[in-house]
Amino acid sequence: MRKKQINYCLLICLSLIYGVYSCTNADEIAFDINNPTLPEVEEDLNIDENFTPIGTVEIFNETKIDSNYILVNDASANRVYIMNKKAKLLHEWNLTNNIGNDVFLMTNGKLLASLESDEPKIPLGGKGGKIQIIEPDNTPSWEYIYSTENGETHHDVEMLPNGNIIAMVWSIMDSLQAKEEGFMLSENIYPESIIEINPTSSSIVWEWHSMDHLVQEFDDTKNNYGIINQNPHLIDINYSTQVSLLPEVKGDIMHANAIAYDENKDVIYLSVNSFSEVWVIDHSTSTEEASGHIGGNYNKGGDLIYRFGNPEAYGNTEGTRLFQNNHFPNLLKGEHLGKLLIFSNGNDIKQSTVYELQLPENFNLEANTDNEPTITWSFTDPDLYSGKVSGAVLLENGNILITEGDFGFWEVTREQEVVWKYSAPGFYWRGYPYLQQAPEIKLLGL
């Protein structure tokens, strides 16, 4: 048993099979589907006896728990469902394909889903190839397949305010071309691209390719040669070959895993796991401008207008490294506009951390300068560690819901108090909170 599950009390709904257990520490209560003992029930929990929890819930401070629902993405079981904080299953969708990885409920009650294609062509972690919009009755009403030997969508998608969809793409660069671009190894690589799809016409209306914005110091006879720490707007093609990476990378030299859009600044945030960074890209460019180095609102073309998390990735000796691999750059809104939540996996130190960062009002990316954002809040715990996936979102009551990929969910307050946990066997991509009275929830009949 994981140590994070040792010191809590187990509580479960009364039934013929499952029992209840309570203990003297009234601040810690847990529902456990595996414990059949039958002592007394805490009356103030108002437990519904007519359901079986789908996992284990630990309650540490009931008075501070946000009462709204969670949409759960369990990639290992290819399940997407909504549950409440007592682990009661409220709604589940039947997907046509495996998750690949993000599935999100929109305000119109429809799902936007990144799924695996029927035969993924690039079998890397987070593989996709198919994007669907799914009706409340499970019927796909729109589908877009981008799965060929030359490229495949993966991991994450996001709906833009104009109704278009942005998605990440692995593009294939064969070993000979990679060598010409200054890559130091003799193997195929899969640099990142971003496409914007118009669902009405099912056509790509904008695109960006990282391969247009490279730099390397390895071979001055090849393309993209330059001094890396003098070119912070460019991407070192060899960075991830010089750091410790997971053995299954196999040419996935960047491994972007999340995408976010800032409509106020018309920029895209790209979480790049192998660089332990977030890259910021100007979306106001045309596709032609995005392939070059000038144009757009920031006049940088498709070069990076900002980057943060790991100044080592561009040879910057200033600034403190924050991330050891990272997931889910989550832009906040309302009174927290201008801030971002992000999950640092902490692979090198076996310790994960959630950061809230204050992003700069004006992007400034200079060589040999501390370009990192300000930390406004963070949370870690000896028991918080997931080397993959994971993320954090802001709840209605001000708490933070943390997805720990190989465990489940934590709810913590701004004062660092853990008030609730959920765990069950699975591999949790993200959890999205929804108000009980939200339009999309009502459209599901909940």
Short mmCIF file of C-alpha atoms in Angstrom, two decimals:
data_model
loop_
_atom_site.label_atom_id
_atom_site.label_comp_id
_atom_site.label_asym_id
_atom_site.label_seq_id
_atom_site.Cartn_x
_atom_site.Cartn_y
_atom_site.Cartn_z
CA MET A 1 0.00 0.00 0.00
CA ARG A 2 1.29 3.50 -0.81
CA LYS A 3 2.32 5.46 2.27
CA LYS A 4 -0.14 8.22 1.37
CA GLN A 5 -2.92 5.72 2.12
CA ILE A 6 -1.65 4.50 5.52
CA ASN A 7 -2.86 7.13 8.00
CA TYR A 8 -6.51 7.60 7.21
CA CYS A 9 -9.81 6.07 8.31
CA LEU A 10 -11.92 4.02 5.94
CA LEU A 11 -15.62 4.63 5.43
CA ILE A 12 -17.94 2.94 2.93
CA CYS A 13 -21.58 2.86 2.05
CA LEU A 14 -23.74 0.28 3.83
CA SER A 15 -24.73 -2.61 1.61
CA LEU A 16 -24.82 -6.39 1.68
CA ILE A 17 -21.19 -6.50 0.57
CA TYR A 18 -19.55 -3.26 1.72
CA GLY A 19 -19.34 -1.96 5.26
CA VAL A 20 -18.37 1.09 7.24
CA TYR A 21 -15.37 1.89 9.37
CA SER A 22 -14.82 5.02 11.46
CA CYS A 23 -12.09 6.00 13.89
CA THR A 24 -11.30 8.48 16.61
CA ASN A 25 -9.69 11.08 14.30
CA ALA A 26 -12.84 12.83 13.07
CA ASP A 27 -10.87 15.01 10.63
CA GLU A 28 -9.94 12.01 8.46
CA ILE A 29 -12.67 9.90 6.87
CA ALA A 30 -12.44 7.64 3.85
CA PHE A 31 -14.80 5.64 1.67
CA ASP A 32 -13.10 2.41 0.57
CA ILE A 33 -14.68 -0.11 -1.76
CA ASN A 34 -12.35 -2.82 -0.43
CA ASN A 35 -13.11 -2.70 3.33
CA PRO A 36 -16.09 -4.77 4.52
CA THR A 37 -16.13 -3.90 8.29
CA LEU A 38 -19.23 -2.42 9.88
CA PRO A 39 -18.82 0.14 12.72
CA GLU A 40 -20.84 3.36 13.09
CA VAL A 41 -21.37 6.05 10.44
CA GLU A 42 -20.65 9.77 10.81
CA GLU A 43 -24.14 11.27 10.51
CA ASP A 44 -23.00 14.67 9.22
CA LEU A 45 -21.69 13.18 5.95
CA ASN A 46 -25.25 12.57 4.71
CA ILE A 47 -24.11 9.51 2.81
CA ASP A 48 -26.29 8.10 0.06
CA GLU A 49 -26.51 4.39 0.86
CA ASN A 50 -27.67 3.46 -2.63
CA PHE A 51 -24.39 3.65 -4.52
CA THR A 52 -20.99 1.99 -4.49
CA PRO A 53 -18.03 4.41 -4.67
CA ILE A 54 -15.85 3.96 -7.73
CA GLY A 55 -12.71 4.58 -5.70
CA THR A 56 -11.36 5.55 -2.29
CA VAL A 57 -12.19 8.99 -0.88
CA GLU A 58 -10.27 10.49 2.03
CA ILE A 59 -11.90 13.43 3.81
CA PHE A 60 -9.56 15.50 5.97
CA ASN A 61 -11.64 18.66 6.42
CA GLU A 62 -15.19 18.36 5.12
CA THR A 63 -16.03 22.02 5.78
CA LYS A 64 -13.45 23.21 3.22
CA ILE A 65 -14.19 20.81 0.34
CA ASP A 66 -15.51 22.25 -2.92
CA SER A 67 -18.85 20.52 -3.54
CA ASN A 68 -18.88 20.50 -7.33
CA TYR A 69 -18.30 17.72 -9.84
CA ILE A 70 -15.16 16.41 -11.56
CA LEU A 71 -14.81 15.14 -15.12
CA VAL A 72 -12.21 12.38 -14.96
CA ASN A 73 -9.91 11.32 -17.81
CA ASP A 74 -8.56 7.83 -17.01
CA ALA A 75 -6.25 6.99 -19.90
CA SER A 76 -5.39 3.48 -18.72
CA ALA A 77 -9.03 2.39 -18.79
CA ASN A 78 -10.02 4.71 -21.66
CA ARG A 79 -12.79 6.05 -19.46
CA VAL A 80 -14.26 9.54 -19.30
CA TYR A 81 -16.82 10.12 -16.58
CA ILE A 82 -18.24 12.64 -14.13
CA MET A 83 -18.24 11.92 -10.41
CA ASN A 84 -18.99 13.83 -7.23
CA LYS A 85 -16.69 14.22 -4.23
CA LYS A 86 -18.07 11.04 -2.67
CA ALA A 87 -16.86 9.07 -5.71
CA LYS A 88 -20.38 8.51 -6.99
CA LEU A 89 -20.42 7.89 -10.74
CA LEU A 90 -22.88 10.38 -12.26
CA HIS A 91 -22.31 10.10 -16.01
CA GLU A 92 -20.03 8.21 -18.37
CA TRP A 93 -19.42 8.39 -22.11
CA ASN A 94 -18.79 5.50 -24.48
CA LEU A 95 -15.90 6.48 -26.75
CA THR A 96 -15.39 5.05 -30.22
CA ASN A 97 -11.59 4.93 -29.79
CA ASN A 98 -8.97 4.95 -27.08
CA ILE A 99 -8.16 8.23 -25.37
CA GLY A 100 -5.24 10.08 -26.80
CA ASN A 101 -5.29 11.93 -24.24
CA ASP A 102 -7.55 14.95 -23.60
CA VAL A 103 -11.34 14.87 -23.37
CA PHE A 104 -13.15 18.04 -22.31
CA LEU A 105 -16.80 18.95 -21.77
CA MET A 106 -17.80 22.21 -23.49
CA THR A 107 -20.54 24.60 -22.39
CA ASN A 108 -22.88 23.25 -25.09
CA GLY A 109 -22.82 19.81 -23.45
CA LYS A 110 -20.61 18.29 -26.14
CA LEU A 111 -17.22 16.66 -25.64
CA LEU A 112 -14.11 17.76 -27.47
CA ALA A 113 -11.90 14.69 -27.56
CA SER A 114 -8.39 13.79 -28.68
CA LEU A 115 -8.57 10.08 -29.49
CA GLU A 116 -6.34 7.46 -31.04
CA SER A 117 -6.96 6.76 -34.70
CA ASP A 118 -7.93 3.24 -35.72
CA GLU A 119 -4.29 2.56 -36.66
CA PRO A 120 -1.93 5.17 -35.16
CA LYS A 121 1.04 5.73 -37.43
CA ILE A 122 3.40 7.18 -34.81
CA PRO A 123 3.11 4.91 -31.75
CA LEU A 124 4.60 7.24 -29.14
CA GLY A 125 3.16 7.97 -25.69
CA GLY A 126 0.06 10.14 -25.99
CA LYS A 127 -0.57 9.11 -29.57
CA GLY A 128 -3.76 10.34 -31.19
CA GLY A 129 -4.66 10.94 -34.80
CA LYS A 130 -8.41 11.47 -34.39
CA ILE A 131 -10.34 14.47 -33.04
CA GLN A 132 -14.05 14.24 -32.33
CA ILE A 133 -16.90 16.39 -31.13
CA ILE A 134 -19.29 14.07 -29.28
CA GLU A 135 -22.96 14.76 -28.52
CA PRO A 136 -24.48 14.13 -25.06
CA ASP A 137 -25.96 10.87 -26.40
CA ASN A 138 -22.42 9.62 -27.28
CA THR A 139 -22.86 10.21 -31.01
CA PRO A 140 -19.84 11.80 -32.76
CA SER A 141 -21.15 14.81 -34.69
CA TRP A 142 -17.77 15.80 -36.17
CA GLU A 143 -14.54 13.94 -36.75
CA TYR A 144 -11.15 14.91 -38.09
CA ILE A 145 -8.42 12.36 -38.80
CA TYR A 146 -4.79 13.44 -39.02
CA SER A 147 -2.86 10.20 -38.92
CA THR A 148 -0.36 9.52 -41.68
CA GLU A 149 3.23 8.42 -42.07
CA ASN A 150 4.15 12.12 -42.19
CA GLY A 151 2.39 13.32 -39.07
CA GLU A 152 -0.13 12.65 -36.33
CA THR A 153 -2.04 14.70 -33.78
CA HIS A 154 -1.39 13.82 -30.16
CA HIS A 155 -2.16 14.53 -26.49
CA ASP A 156 -4.20 17.73 -26.35
CA VAL A 157 -6.65 19.90 -28.26
CA GLU A 158 -8.37 23.20 -27.51
CA MET A 159 -11.37 25.00 -28.91
CA LEU A 160 -10.70 28.62 -29.87
CA PRO A 161 -13.24 31.43 -29.33
CA ASN A 162 -13.87 31.53 -33.10
CA GLY A 163 -14.92 27.86 -33.11
CA ASN A 164 -11.71 26.55 -34.64
CA ILE A 165 -9.62 23.85 -32.95
CA ILE A 166 -5.88 23.87 -32.31
CA ALA A 167 -3.99 20.61 -31.99
CA MET A 168 -0.41 19.43 -31.62
CA VAL A 169 1.17 17.33 -34.35
CA TRP A 170 4.24 15.13 -34.46
CA SER A 171 5.87 15.76 -37.84
CA ILE A 172 8.38 13.22 -39.10
CA MET A 173 11.89 14.24 -40.10
CA ASP A 174 13.97 11.37 -41.46
CA SER A 175 17.52 10.81 -40.27
CA LEU A 176 19.16 12.30 -43.38
CA GLN A 177 17.17 15.52 -43.17
CA ALA A 178 17.69 15.68 -39.41
CA LYS A 179 21.43 15.43 -39.99
CA GLU A 180 21.26 18.34 -42.43
CA GLU A 181 19.40 20.39 -39.83
CA GLY A 182 22.27 19.85 -37.38
CA PHE A 183 20.93 16.95 -35.33
CA MET A 184 23.77 15.04 -33.70
CA LEU A 185 22.34 11.51 -33.91
CA SER A 186 21.53 9.32 -36.91
CA GLU A 187 17.84 8.61 -36.38
CA ASN A 188 14.40 9.83 -37.38
CA ILE A 189 13.00 12.55 -35.17
CA TYR A 190 9.51 13.91 -34.52
CA PRO A 191 9.59 17.69 -34.06
CA GLU A 192 6.43 19.45 -32.93
CA SER A 193 3.94 21.34 -35.06
CA ILE A 194 0.62 23.06 -34.32
CA ILE A 195 -2.37 23.12 -36.65
CA GLU A 196 -5.61 25.08 -36.50
CA ILE A 197 -8.63 23.31 -37.96
CA ASN A 198 -11.88 24.88 -39.12
CA PRO A 199 -14.56 22.28 -38.21
CA THR A 200 -17.02 23.70 -40.73
CA SER A 201 -14.74 23.00 -43.67
CA SER A 202 -12.52 20.40 -41.94
CA SER A 203 -9.53 22.26 -43.32
CA ILE A 204 -6.28 23.48 -41.79
CA VAL A 205 -6.35 27.29 -41.73
CA TRP A 206 -3.10 28.00 -39.82
CA GLU A 207 0.01 26.09 -38.88
CA TRP A 208 3.31 26.43 -37.08
CA HIS A 209 6.36 24.14 -37.28
CA SER A 210 9.17 24.02 -34.74
CA MET A 211 11.53 22.82 -37.48
CA ASP A 212 11.42 26.35 -38.93
CA HIS A 213 12.90 27.79 -35.71
CA LEU A 214 15.93 25.69 -34.82
CA VAL A 215 19.47 26.44 -33.71
CA GLN A 216 22.46 24.15 -33.13
CA GLU A 217 26.14 24.44 -32.19
CA PHE A 218 27.05 20.89 -33.13
CA ASP A 219 28.12 21.26 -36.79
CA ASP A 220 28.95 24.58 -38.45
CA THR A 221 28.63 22.97 -41.90
CA LYS A 222 24.93 22.20 -41.39
CA ASN A 223 21.77 24.29 -41.28
CA ASN A 224 20.75 26.33 -38.23
CA TYR A 225 24.26 26.82 -36.89
CA GLY A 226 24.48 29.52 -34.24
CA ILE A 227 25.36 30.27 -30.62
CA ILE A 228 22.48 28.94 -28.58
CA ASN A 229 22.64 31.30 -25.62
CA GLN A 230 22.62 34.25 -28.00
CA ASN A 231 19.43 33.03 -29.68
CA PRO A 232 16.80 32.56 -26.95
CA HIS A 233 13.97 32.80 -29.50
CA LEU A 234 15.18 29.63 -31.24
CA ILE A 235 15.04 25.93 -30.28
CA ASP A 236 18.17 23.84 -29.71
CA ILE A 237 17.56 20.72 -31.80
CA ASN A 238 20.07 18.77 -29.71
CA TYR A 239 19.01 19.78 -26.21
CA SER A 240 17.10 16.63 -25.29
CA THR A 241 19.88 14.34 -26.55
CA GLN A 242 22.18 15.83 -23.92
CA VAL A 243 19.94 15.38 -20.89
CA SER A 244 18.56 12.32 -19.17
CA LEU A 245 15.38 11.20 -20.90
CA LEU A 246 13.05 8.25 -20.60
CA PRO A 247 14.28 5.31 -22.71
CA GLU A 248 11.09 5.12 -24.77
CA VAL A 249 11.55 8.60 -26.30
CA LYS A 250 12.86 7.14 -29.61
CA GLY A 251 13.27 10.35 -31.60
CA ASP A 252 10.50 12.24 -29.77
CA ILE A 253 12.99 15.00 -29.00
CA MET A 254 10.47 17.58 -27.74
CA HIS A 255 7.42 15.63 -26.58
CA ALA A 256 4.96 18.47 -26.24
CA ASN A 257 2.08 17.33 -24.06
CA ALA A 258 -0.32 20.26 -23.69
CA ILE A 259 -1.58 23.33 -25.50
CA ALA A 260 -3.36 26.43 -24.21
CA TYR A 261 -4.65 29.56 -25.91
CA ASP A 262 -4.63 33.09 -24.48
CA GLU A 263 -7.32 35.02 -26.32
CA ASN A 264 -6.35 38.32 -24.70
CA LYS A 265 -2.86 38.22 -26.20
CA ASP A 266 -3.58 35.89 -29.14
CA VAL A 267 -0.74 33.55 -28.19
CA ILE A 268 -0.39 29.80 -27.74
CA TYR A 269 1.32 28.15 -24.77
CA LEU A 270 2.98 24.82 -25.56
CA SER A 271 4.14 22.53 -22.75
CA VAL A 272 7.34 20.82 -23.96
CA ASN A 273 8.12 17.96 -21.64
CA SER A 274 11.58 16.98 -22.89
CA PHE A 275 12.76 20.59 -22.55
CA SER A 276 11.05 21.09 -19.16
CA GLU A 277 9.71 24.34 -20.59
CA VAL A 278 6.65 26.18 -21.80
CA TRP A 279 7.01 27.91 -25.16
CA VAL A 280 4.87 30.90 -26.13
CA ILE A 281 4.04 31.30 -29.85
CA ASP A 282 2.41 34.22 -31.63
CA HIS A 283 -0.91 33.08 -33.08
CA SER A 284 -1.59 36.43 -34.78
CA THR A 285 0.79 35.49 -37.60
CA SER A 286 -0.20 34.12 -40.96
CA THR A 287 1.05 30.64 -41.77
CA GLU A 288 3.72 32.20 -43.98
CA GLU A 289 4.83 34.53 -41.18
CA ALA A 290 4.81 31.64 -38.71
CA SER A 291 7.40 29.87 -40.86
CA GLY A 292 9.78 32.83 -40.62
CA HIS A 293 11.24 35.25 -38.10
CA ILE A 294 9.27 38.46 -38.60
CA GLY A 295 5.59 39.42 -38.65
CA GLY A 296 2.66 39.14 -36.28
CA ASN A 297 1.80 41.28 -33.27
CA TYR A 298 5.21 40.64 -31.72
CA ASN A 299 7.16 40.87 -34.99
CA LYS A 300 8.96 37.60 -34.29
CA GLY A 301 7.14 35.49 -36.85
CA GLY A 302 7.05 31.92 -35.55
CA ASP A 303 10.07 32.29 -33.28
CA LEU A 304 9.40 31.87 -29.57
CA ILE A 305 8.25 35.17 -28.08
CA TYR A 306 8.67 33.84 -24.55
CA ARG A 307 9.74 30.66 -22.79
CA PHE A 308 10.00 29.66 -19.14
CA GLY A 309 10.63 26.82 -16.75
CA ASN A 310 14.17 25.83 -17.69
CA PRO A 311 16.69 28.48 -18.76
CA GLU A 312 19.26 25.70 -19.27
CA ALA A 313 17.36 24.69 -22.42
CA TYR A 314 18.68 27.76 -24.22
CA GLY A 315 22.05 28.09 -22.50
CA ASN A 316 20.90 30.85 -20.15
CA THR A 317 22.98 31.04 -16.98
CA GLU A 318 20.52 33.45 -15.34
CA GLY A 319 17.19 32.51 -13.78
CA THR A 320 16.26 29.50 -11.66
CA ARG A 321 15.06 26.28 -13.22
CA LEU A 322 11.53 25.47 -12.03
CA PHE A 323 10.46 22.37 -13.95
CA GLN A 324 11.77 18.82 -14.10
CA ASN A 325 9.35 17.81 -16.85
CA ASN A 326 5.97 19.53 -16.89
CA HIS A 327 2.30 19.15 -17.80
CA PHE A 328 -0.83 21.27 -18.28
CA PRO A 329 -0.11 25.01 -18.49
CA ASN A 330 -3.52 26.12 -17.25
CA LEU A 331 -4.29 29.81 -17.85
CA LEU A 332 -6.47 31.33 -15.14
CA LYS A 333 -9.29 33.83 -15.60
CA GLY A 334 -11.27 36.42 -13.65
CA GLU A 335 -9.45 37.91 -10.70
CA HIS A 336 -6.52 35.59 -11.44
CA LEU A 337 -6.15 36.69 -15.06
CA GLY A 338 -2.49 36.76 -16.04
CA LYS A 339 -1.59 33.77 -13.88
CA LEU A 340 -0.99 30.15 -14.81
CA LEU A 341 -1.11 26.85 -12.91
CA ILE A 342 1.28 24.10 -13.98
CA PHE A 343 2.37 20.68 -12.72
CA SER A 344 6.11 20.06 -12.50
CA ASN A 345 6.55 16.29 -12.47
CA GLY A 346 9.92 16.43 -10.73
CA ASN A 347 11.35 13.34 -12.40
CA ASP A 348 14.95 14.07 -11.44
CA ILE A 349 14.10 14.58 -7.78
CA LYS A 350 11.11 12.19 -7.50
CA GLN A 351 8.98 15.01 -6.10
CA SER A 352 6.18 16.83 -7.90
CA THR A 353 5.23 20.47 -7.38
CA VAL A 354 2.27 22.57 -8.48
CA TYR A 355 3.17 26.18 -9.28
CA GLU A 356 1.00 29.22 -9.75
CA LEU A 357 2.97 31.73 -11.82
CA GLN A 358 2.44 35.39 -12.57
CA LEU A 359 3.10 35.79 -16.29
CA PRO A 360 4.68 39.00 -17.55
CA GLU A 361 2.33 41.63 -18.94
CA ASN A 362 4.78 42.20 -21.78
CA PHE A 363 6.81 39.28 -23.06
CA ASN A 364 10.53 39.88 -22.82
CA LEU A 365 13.01 37.21 -23.83
CA GLU A 366 16.64 38.26 -23.71
CA ALA A 367 19.95 36.40 -23.77
CA ASN A 368 21.77 35.98 -20.43
CA THR A 369 18.85 37.50 -18.52
CA ASP A 370 16.50 36.14 -15.88
CA ASN A 371 13.36 35.69 -17.98
CA GLU A 372 11.44 33.49 -15.53
CA PRO A 373 7.96 34.40 -14.23
CA THR A 374 7.20 35.09 -10.56
CA ILE A 375 5.97 32.26 -8.34
CA THR A 376 2.80 33.41 -6.54
CA TRP A 377 1.87 30.06 -4.96
CA SER A 378 3.15 26.51 -4.89
CA PHE A 379 2.35 23.18 -3.30
CA THR A 380 4.26 19.98 -2.79
CA ASP A 381 4.14 17.08 -0.38
CA PRO A 382 6.37 14.04 0.25
CA ASP A 383 3.56 11.86 -1.13
CA LEU A 384 2.98 13.94 -4.26
CA TYR A 385 4.86 12.42 -7.17
CA SER A 386 3.87 11.37 -10.65
CA GLY A 387 6.50 11.15 -13.35
CA LYS A 388 3.93 11.46 -16.14
CA VAL A 389 0.72 13.34 -17.04
CA SER A 390 -0.99 15.26 -14.14
CA GLY A 391 -2.10 18.87 -13.67
CA ALA A 392 -3.90 21.41 -11.50
CA VAL A 393 -7.05 23.54 -11.78
CA LEU A 394 -8.62 26.29 -9.69
CA LEU A 395 -11.89 25.41 -7.96
CA GLU A 396 -14.89 27.66 -7.33
CA ASN A 397 -14.11 28.01 -3.60
CA GLY A 398 -10.48 28.98 -4.27
CA ASN A 399 -8.97 25.56 -3.59
CA ILE A 400 -6.72 23.80 -6.08
CA LEU A 401 -7.64 20.40 -7.55
CA ILE A 402 -4.46 18.47 -8.34
CA THR A 403 -4.39 15.46 -10.64
CA GLU A 404 -1.62 13.05 -9.64
CA GLY A 405 -1.38 10.78 -12.66
CA ASP A 406 -0.74 7.41 -11.07
CA PHE A 407 -2.85 8.04 -7.96
CA GLY A 408 -5.94 10.20 -8.48
CA PHE A 409 -6.80 13.63 -7.09
CA TRP A 410 -5.94 15.98 -4.24
CA GLU A 411 -7.85 19.06 -3.14
CA VAL A 412 -5.74 21.59 -1.25
CA THR A 413 -6.38 25.06 0.11
CA ARG A 414 -4.30 28.18 -0.49
CA GLU A 415 -3.00 27.64 3.04
CA GLN A 416 -1.50 24.28 1.96
CA GLU A 417 -4.12 22.21 3.79
CA VAL A 418 -5.06 18.92 2.14
CA VAL A 419 -8.84 18.61 2.58
CA TRP A 420 -9.77 15.73 0.23
CA LYS A 421 -8.25 12.93 -1.84
CA TYR A 422 -9.55 10.40 -4.33
CA SER A 423 -7.66 7.35 -5.50
CA ALA A 424 -8.32 4.27 -7.60
CA PRO A 425 -6.26 2.14 -9.97
CA GLY A 426 -5.83 4.15 -13.18
CA PHE A 427 -3.70 6.60 -15.11
CA TYR A 428 -5.23 10.03 -14.75
CA TRP A 429 -4.56 12.56 -17.48
CA ARG A 430 -6.53 15.45 -15.97
CA GLY A 431 -9.56 16.28 -13.88
CA TYR A 432 -11.84 19.16 -14.86
CA PRO A 433 -14.23 20.73 -12.31
CA TYR A 434 -17.82 21.62 -13.21
CA LEU A 435 -20.36 23.51 -11.14
CA GLN A 436 -23.41 21.43 -10.28
CA GLN A 437 -25.60 24.09 -11.88
CA ALA A 438 -23.39 24.63 -14.97
CA PRO A 439 -25.24 24.62 -18.32
CA GLU A 440 -23.21 21.70 -19.64
CA ILE A 441 -24.06 19.64 -16.57
CA LYS A 442 -27.74 20.40 -16.92
CA LEU A 443 -27.62 19.42 -20.58
CA LEU A 444 -26.46 15.98 -19.45
CA GLY A 445 -29.54 15.69 -17.25
CA LEU A 446 -27.58 15.74 -13.99
#
